[in-house]
CSV table of C-alpha atoms in Angstrom, one decimal:
chain,number,residue,atom,x,y,z
V,1,MET,CA,-6.0,-4.6,-22.2
V,2,LYS,CA,-5.3,-0.9,-22.0
V,3,LEU,CA,-4.3,0.8,-18.7
V,4,GLN,CA,-5.1,4.5,-18.1
V,5,VAL,CA,-4.0,6.5,-15.1
V,6,LEU,CA,-6.5,9.0,-13.6
V,7,VAL,CA,-4.7,11.7,-11.7
V,8,SER,CA,-6.2,14.2,-9.3
V,9,SER,CA,-4.0,17.3,-8.7
V,10,VAL,CA,-4.2,20.7,-7.2
V,11,ASN,CA,-2.5,23.8,-8.7
V,12,GLN,CA,0.1,21.8,-10.6
V,13,GLU,CA,2.1,22.6,-13.7
V,14,ILE,CA,0.2,20.1,-15.9
V,15,MET,CA,2.7,20.1,-18.8
V,16,THR,CA,5.5,18.7,-16.6
V,17,LEU,CA,3.4,16.5,-14.2
V,18,ALA,CA,3.6,13.4,-16.4
V,19,ASP,CA,7.4,13.5,-16.3
V,20,ARG,CA,7.5,14.1,-12.6
V,21,MET,CA,5.2,11.2,-11.9
V,22,HIS,CA,7.1,9.0,-14.3
V,23,LEU,CA,3.9,8.1,-16.2
V,24,GLN,CA,4.4,5.4,-18.8
V,25,THR,CA,0.8,5.0,-19.8
V,26,ASP,CA,-2.1,7.1,-21.2
V,27,ALA,CA,-3.4,9.4,-18.5
V,28,ILE,CA,-6.1,11.9,-17.7
V,29,ILE,CA,-5.0,14.7,-15.3
V,30,VAL,CA,-7.7,16.8,-13.6
V,31,ASN,CA,-6.1,19.8,-12.0
V,32,GLN,CA,-8.0,21.9,-9.5
V,33,THR,CA,-7.0,25.5,-10.0
V,34,ASP,CA,-8.5,29.0,-10.6
V,35,HIS,CA,-9.4,28.7,-14.2
V,36,PHE,CA,-10.8,26.3,-16.9
V,37,GLY,CA,-8.7,24.8,-19.6
V,38,TYR,CA,-7.6,21.8,-21.6
V,39,GLU,CA,-4.2,20.7,-22.9
V,40,GLU,CA,-3.1,17.5,-24.5
V,41,TYR,CA,0.4,16.2,-25.2
V,42,MET,CA,2.4,13.0,-25.8
V,43,HIS,CA,4.8,11.7,-23.1
V,44,ASN,CA,7.0,8.7,-23.9
V,45,GLY,CA,4.6,7.9,-26.8
V,46,ARG,CA,1.5,8.0,-24.5
V,47,ARG,CA,-1.4,10.4,-24.6
V,48,ILE,CA,-1.8,12.8,-21.6
V,49,GLN,CA,-5.1,14.7,-21.4
V,50,CYS,CA,-5.2,17.6,-19.0
V,51,TYR,CA,-8.3,19.2,-17.7
V,52,GLU,CA,-8.3,22.3,-15.4
V,53,PHE,CA,-11.4,23.1,-13.4
V,54,GLN,CA,-12.2,25.7,-10.8
V,55,GLU,CA,-14.4,23.3,-8.9
V,56,LYS,CA,-12.8,22.0,-5.7
V,57,GLY,CA,-13.0,18.5,-4.1
V,58,VAL,CA,-11.0,15.4,-4.7
V,59,GLY,CA,-14.2,13.3,-5.2
V,60,LEU,CA,-15.4,15.6,-7.9
V,61,SER,CA,-11.9,15.6,-9.5
V,62,ARG,CA,-11.8,11.8,-9.6
V,63,ASN,CA,-15.3,11.6,-11.0
V,64,ASN,CA,-14.4,14.1,-13.8
V,65,ALA,CA,-11.5,11.9,-14.8
V,66,LEU,CA,-13.6,8.7,-14.6
V,67,LEU,CA,-16.3,10.3,-16.8
V,68,ARG,CA,-13.8,10.8,-19.5
V,69,ALA,CA,-11.8,7.6,-19.1
V,70,GLU,CA,-11.4,5.1,-21.9
V,71,GLY,CA,-9.0,2.5,-20.6
V,72,ASP,CA,-10.0,-1.1,-19.9
V,73,ILE,CA,-8.3,-0.8,-16.5
V,74,VAL,CA,-8.1,2.6,-14.7
V,75,LEU,CA,-5.6,3.3,-12.0
V,76,PHE,CA,-6.5,6.2,-9.6
V,77,SER,CA,-3.6,8.5,-8.7
V,78,ASP,CA,-2.5,11.7,-7.0
V,79,GLU,CA,0.1,14.4,-8.0
V,80,ASP,CA,2.6,13.1,-5.4
V,81,ILE,CA,2.9,9.6,-6.8
V,82,VAL,CA,6.0,8.5,-8.7
V,83,TYR,CA,5.7,5.2,-10.6
V,84,ASP,CA,8.2,2.5,-11.0
V,85,THR,CA,9.4,1.5,-14.4
V,86,GLY,CA,7.2,-1.4,-15.6
V,87,TYR,CA,4.2,-0.6,-13.5
V,88,GLU,CA,1.9,-1.0,-16.5
V,89,ARG,CA,3.0,-4.6,-17.1
V,90,ARG,CA,2.7,-5.5,-13.4
V,91,ILE,CA,-0.8,-4.2,-13.2
V,92,LEU,CA,-2.0,-5.8,-16.5
V,93,ASP,CA,-0.3,-9.1,-15.7
V,94,ALA,CA,-2.1,-9.2,-12.3
V,95,PHE,CA,-5.5,-8.7,-13.9
V,96,ALA,CA,-4.7,-11.4,-16.5
V,97,ALA,CA,-3.7,-13.7,-13.7
V,98,HIS,CA,-7.0,-13.0,-11.9
V,99,PRO,CA,-9.7,-12.6,-14.5
V,100,GLU,CA,-12.4,-12.9,-11.8
V,101,ALA,CA,-11.1,-9.7,-10.1
V,102,ASP,CA,-12.9,-6.4,-10.8
V,103,LEU,CA,-10.7,-4.3,-8.6
V,104,LEU,CA,-7.1,-4.9,-7.4
V,105,LEU,CA,-5.3,-3.1,-4.6
V,106,PHE,CA,-1.6,-2.6,-5.2
V,107,ASN,CA,1.3,-1.7,-2.8
V,108,MET,CA,2.9,1.7,-2.8
V,109,ARG,CA,6.0,2.8,-0.8
V,110,VAL,CA,5.1,5.5,1.7
V,111,GLY,CA,6.6,7.2,4.7
V,112,ALA,CA,6.2,5.6,8.1
V,113,SER,CA,3.6,8.3,9.2
V,114,ARG,CA,1.4,7.5,6.2
V,115,ALA,CA,1.7,3.7,6.2
V,116,THR,CA,-1.9,2.4,6.7
V,117,TYR,CA,-1.4,-0.9,4.9
V,118,HIS,CA,1.1,-3.2,3.2
V,119,THR,CA,-0.1,-6.4,1.5
V,120,GLU,CA,2.2,-9.3,2.2
V,121,ALA,CA,0.0,-12.0,0.7
V,122,PHE,CA,-2.7,-12.1,-1.9
V,123,HIS,CA,-6.1,-12.0,-0.3
V,124,ARG,CA,-9.8,-11.2,-0.8
V,125,VAL,CA,-11.0,-7.8,0.5
V,126,HIS,CA,-14.3,-7.7,2.4
V,127,ILE,CA,-16.2,-4.8,4.1
V,128,TRP,CA,-14.5,-5.5,7.5
V,129,ASN,CA,-11.0,-5.2,6.1
V,130,ALA,CA,-11.5,-2.5,3.5
V,131,GLY,CA,-11.1,0.6,5.5
V,132,ARG,CA,-7.3,1.1,5.3
V,133,TYR,CA,-6.6,1.3,1.6
V,134,PRO,CA,-5.8,4.7,-0.1
V,135,THR,CA,-7.3,5.5,-3.5
V,136,TYR,CA,-3.9,5.5,-5.2
V,137,SER,CA,-3.8,1.7,-4.7
V,138,PHE,CA,-7.0,1.1,-6.7
V,139,ALA,CA,-7.0,-0.3,-10.2
V,140,VAL,CA,-10.4,-1.3,-11.5
V,141,ARG,CA,-12.1,-2.6,-14.7
V,142,ARG,CA,-13.7,0.6,-16.0
V,143,GLU,CA,-16.8,-1.0,-17.7
V,144,LYS,CA,-17.6,-3.0,-14.5
V,145,LEU,CA,-17.4,0.2,-12.5
V,146,HIS,CA,-19.7,2.1,-14.9
V,147,ALA,CA,-22.2,-0.7,-15.0
V,148,SER,CA,-22.4,-0.6,-11.2
V,149,HIS,CA,-23.0,3.2,-11.3
V,150,ILE,CA,-20.3,3.8,-8.7
V,151,THR,CA,-18.6,7.2,-8.2
V,152,PHE,CA,-16.7,9.0,-5.5
V,153,SER,CA,-18.5,10.8,-2.7
V,154,LEU,CA,-18.6,14.6,-3.0
V,155,LEU,CA,-18.9,15.0,0.8
V,156,PHE,CA,-15.5,13.5,1.8
V,157,GLY,CA,-11.8,14.2,1.0
V,158,GLY,CA,-9.6,17.2,0.4
V,159,GLY,CA,-11.6,20.2,-0.6
V,160,ALA,CA,-14.9,18.7,0.5
V,161,LYS,CA,-17.1,19.4,3.6
V,162,TYR,CA,-15.7,16.5,5.6
V,163,SER,CA,-12.1,15.4,5.8
V,164,ASN,CA,-10.9,12.1,4.4
V,165,GLY,CA,-12.8,8.9,3.8
V,166,GLU,CA,-13.9,9.0,0.2
V,167,ASP,CA,-11.6,6.0,-0.5
V,168,SER,CA,-13.3,3.8,2.1
V,169,LEU,CA,-16.8,4.8,0.9
V,170,PHE,CA,-15.8,4.0,-2.7
V,171,LEU,CA,-14.6,0.5,-1.7
V,172,LYS,CA,-17.7,0.0,0.4
V,173,ASP,CA,-19.9,0.7,-2.6
V,174,CYS,CA,-17.8,-1.6,-4.8
V,175,LEU,CA,-18.3,-4.4,-2.4
V,176,LYS,CA,-22.0,-3.6,-1.9
V,177,TYR,CA,-22.6,-3.9,-5.6
V,178,GLY,CA,-20.8,-7.3,-5.7
V,179,LEU,CA,-17.5,-6.3,-7.3
V,180,VAL,CA,-14.7,-8.8,-6.6
V,181,VAL,CA,-11.8,-7.1,-4.8
V,182,TYR,CA,-8.4,-8.5,-4.0
V,183,ALA,CA,-5.2,-7.0,-2.5
V,184,VAL,CA,-2.1,-8.1,-4.2
V,185,PRO,CA,1.6,-8.1,-2.9
V,186,ILE,CA,2.8,-6.1,-6.0
V,187,GLU,CA,4.5,-2.8,-5.6
V,188,ILE,CA,4.1,-0.1,-8.4
V,189,GLY,CA,5.6,3.1,-7.1
V,190,GLU,CA,6.0,5.5,-4.2
V,191,GLU,CA,4.3,8.4,-2.5
V,192,CYS,CA,6.4,11.5,-2.1
V,193,GLU,CA,5.8,13.0,1.4
V,194,ARG,CA,4.2,16.5,1.4
V,195,GLU,CA,2.0,18.6,3.6
V,196,SER,CA,-1.5,17.3,3.8
V,197,THR,CA,-4.2,19.3,2.1
V,198,TRP,CA,-6.8,18.4,4.7
V,199,PHE,CA,-5.2,17.2,8.0
V,200,GLN,CA,-4.8,19.9,10.6
V,201,GLY,CA,-4.2,17.7,13.6
V,202,TYR,CA,-6.4,15.6,15.8
V,203,ASN,CA,-8.7,18.4,16.6
V,204,ASP,CA,-12.5,18.7,17.1
V,205,LYS,CA,-13.2,18.7,13.4
V,206,PHE,CA,-11.1,15.5,12.8
V,207,PHE,CA,-13.2,13.5,15.3
V,208,ILE,CA,-16.6,15.0,14.2
V,209,ASP,CA,-15.8,14.2,10.6
V,210,ARG,CA,-14.7,10.7,11.5
V,211,GLY,CA,-18.1,10.2,13.2
V,212,VAL,CA,-19.9,11.4,10.1
V,213,LEU,CA,-17.8,9.0,8.0
V,214,TYR,CA,-18.6,6.1,10.3
V,215,HIS,CA,-22.3,6.7,10.0
V,216,PHE,CA,-22.1,6.3,6.3
V,217,LEU,CA,-19.7,3.3,6.5
V,218,TYR,CA,-21.3,1.3,9.4
V,219,GLY,CA,-24.8,2.6,9.9
V,220,GLY,CA,-26.2,1.3,13.2
V,221,LEU,CA,-22.8,0.1,14.2
V,222,ALA,CA,-21.1,3.5,13.9
V,223,TYR,CA,-20.9,4.2,17.6
V,224,LEU,CA,-19.4,0.8,18.4
V,225,MET,CA,-16.9,1.2,15.6
V,226,SER,CA,-16.0,4.6,17.0
V,227,VAL,CA,-15.2,3.0,20.4
V,228,ARG,CA,-13.1,0.4,18.6
V,229,PHE,CA,-11.3,3.1,16.6
V,230,LEU,CA,-10.3,5.1,19.7
V,231,LEU,CA,-9.2,2.0,21.6
V,232,VAL,CA,-6.9,1.1,18.8
V,233,HIS,CA,-5.6,4.6,17.9
V,234,GLY,CA,-6.3,6.6,21.1
V,235,LYS,CA,-2.7,6.6,22.3
V,236,VAL,CA,-1.6,8.5,19.2
V,237,MET,CA,-4.7,10.6,18.5
V,238,CYS,CA,-5.9,11.6,21.9
V,239,THR,CA,-2.8,13.4,23.4
V,240,LYS,CA,-4.6,16.8,23.2
V,241,ILE,CA,-8.2,15.7,23.3
V,242,PRO,CA,-9.0,13.1,26.0
V,243,MET,CA,-10.5,9.8,24.6
V,244,LYS,CA,-13.8,10.4,26.4
V,245,ASN,CA,-14.1,13.8,24.7
V,246,ALA,CA,-13.0,12.4,21.3
V,247,LEU,CA,-15.8,9.8,21.6
V,248,ALA,CA,-18.3,12.5,22.4
V,249,LEU,CA,-17.2,14.4,19.3
V,250,MET,CA,-17.5,11.3,17.1
V,251,LYS,CA,-21.0,10.7,18.5
V,252,LYS,CA,-21.8,14.3,17.7
V,253,GLY,CA,-20.8,13.7,14.1
V,254,ILE,CA,-22.8,10.5,13.9
V,255,LYS,CA,-26.0,12.3,15.2
V,256,SER,CA,-25.5,15.2,12.9
V,257,VAL,CA,-26.2,13.1,9.8
V,258,GLU,CA,-28.6,10.5,11.3
V,259,GLY,CA,-31.5,10.0,8.9
V,260,LEU,CA,-29.4,10.7,5.8
């Protein structure tokens, strides 16, 4: 099997990015910038293809990379990921050990403020426990993904109309179409902390966007899941906006897209 990394970046120096990320496999870099261009070079004997587009949005960026991908296994990534030596072997060995798996979720070292998950034991991922995994943990069999016609949402994520959530929607679609997803206790690298491209604090837009996301994730259960979300995270997220007001904002987001 061949592993190919699909990198989404913004205004990066593409000719040095492979070295900074410690890439040890073939890769496609899609760089969101102010011009169009293409460069290709070899890094540690591996082919690095670099596309530069003026279009904005992380979902569009990932779809552009996926459209051009050739690897048997594709690993989604961002510009702030630095891989461990041997990540290719760990990923391919995991797929060889689990031939029934279509998508595997790997561990990444992250700062405490960004830690939404850490897999301690191998387990199956279902819709009710799929909402906490970031895209850079996803490795998937490319042909199975294409056969299911699954792509990333263009409405959510950095550079899109609504904040984050494209990763959760992608996983939901994978599970909806019957792909077999597992989380594995295998670490492949680390995320370097940087200023978020989309997070501006727990403001009105944050809660409205979260309501919109929950509509697409949970349908008729969106309001109940909003209540659950605030009960779990309210102490951290509702220091400036009271929980009652935050729930009203999430409800506003839900209602704004009802019928879509």
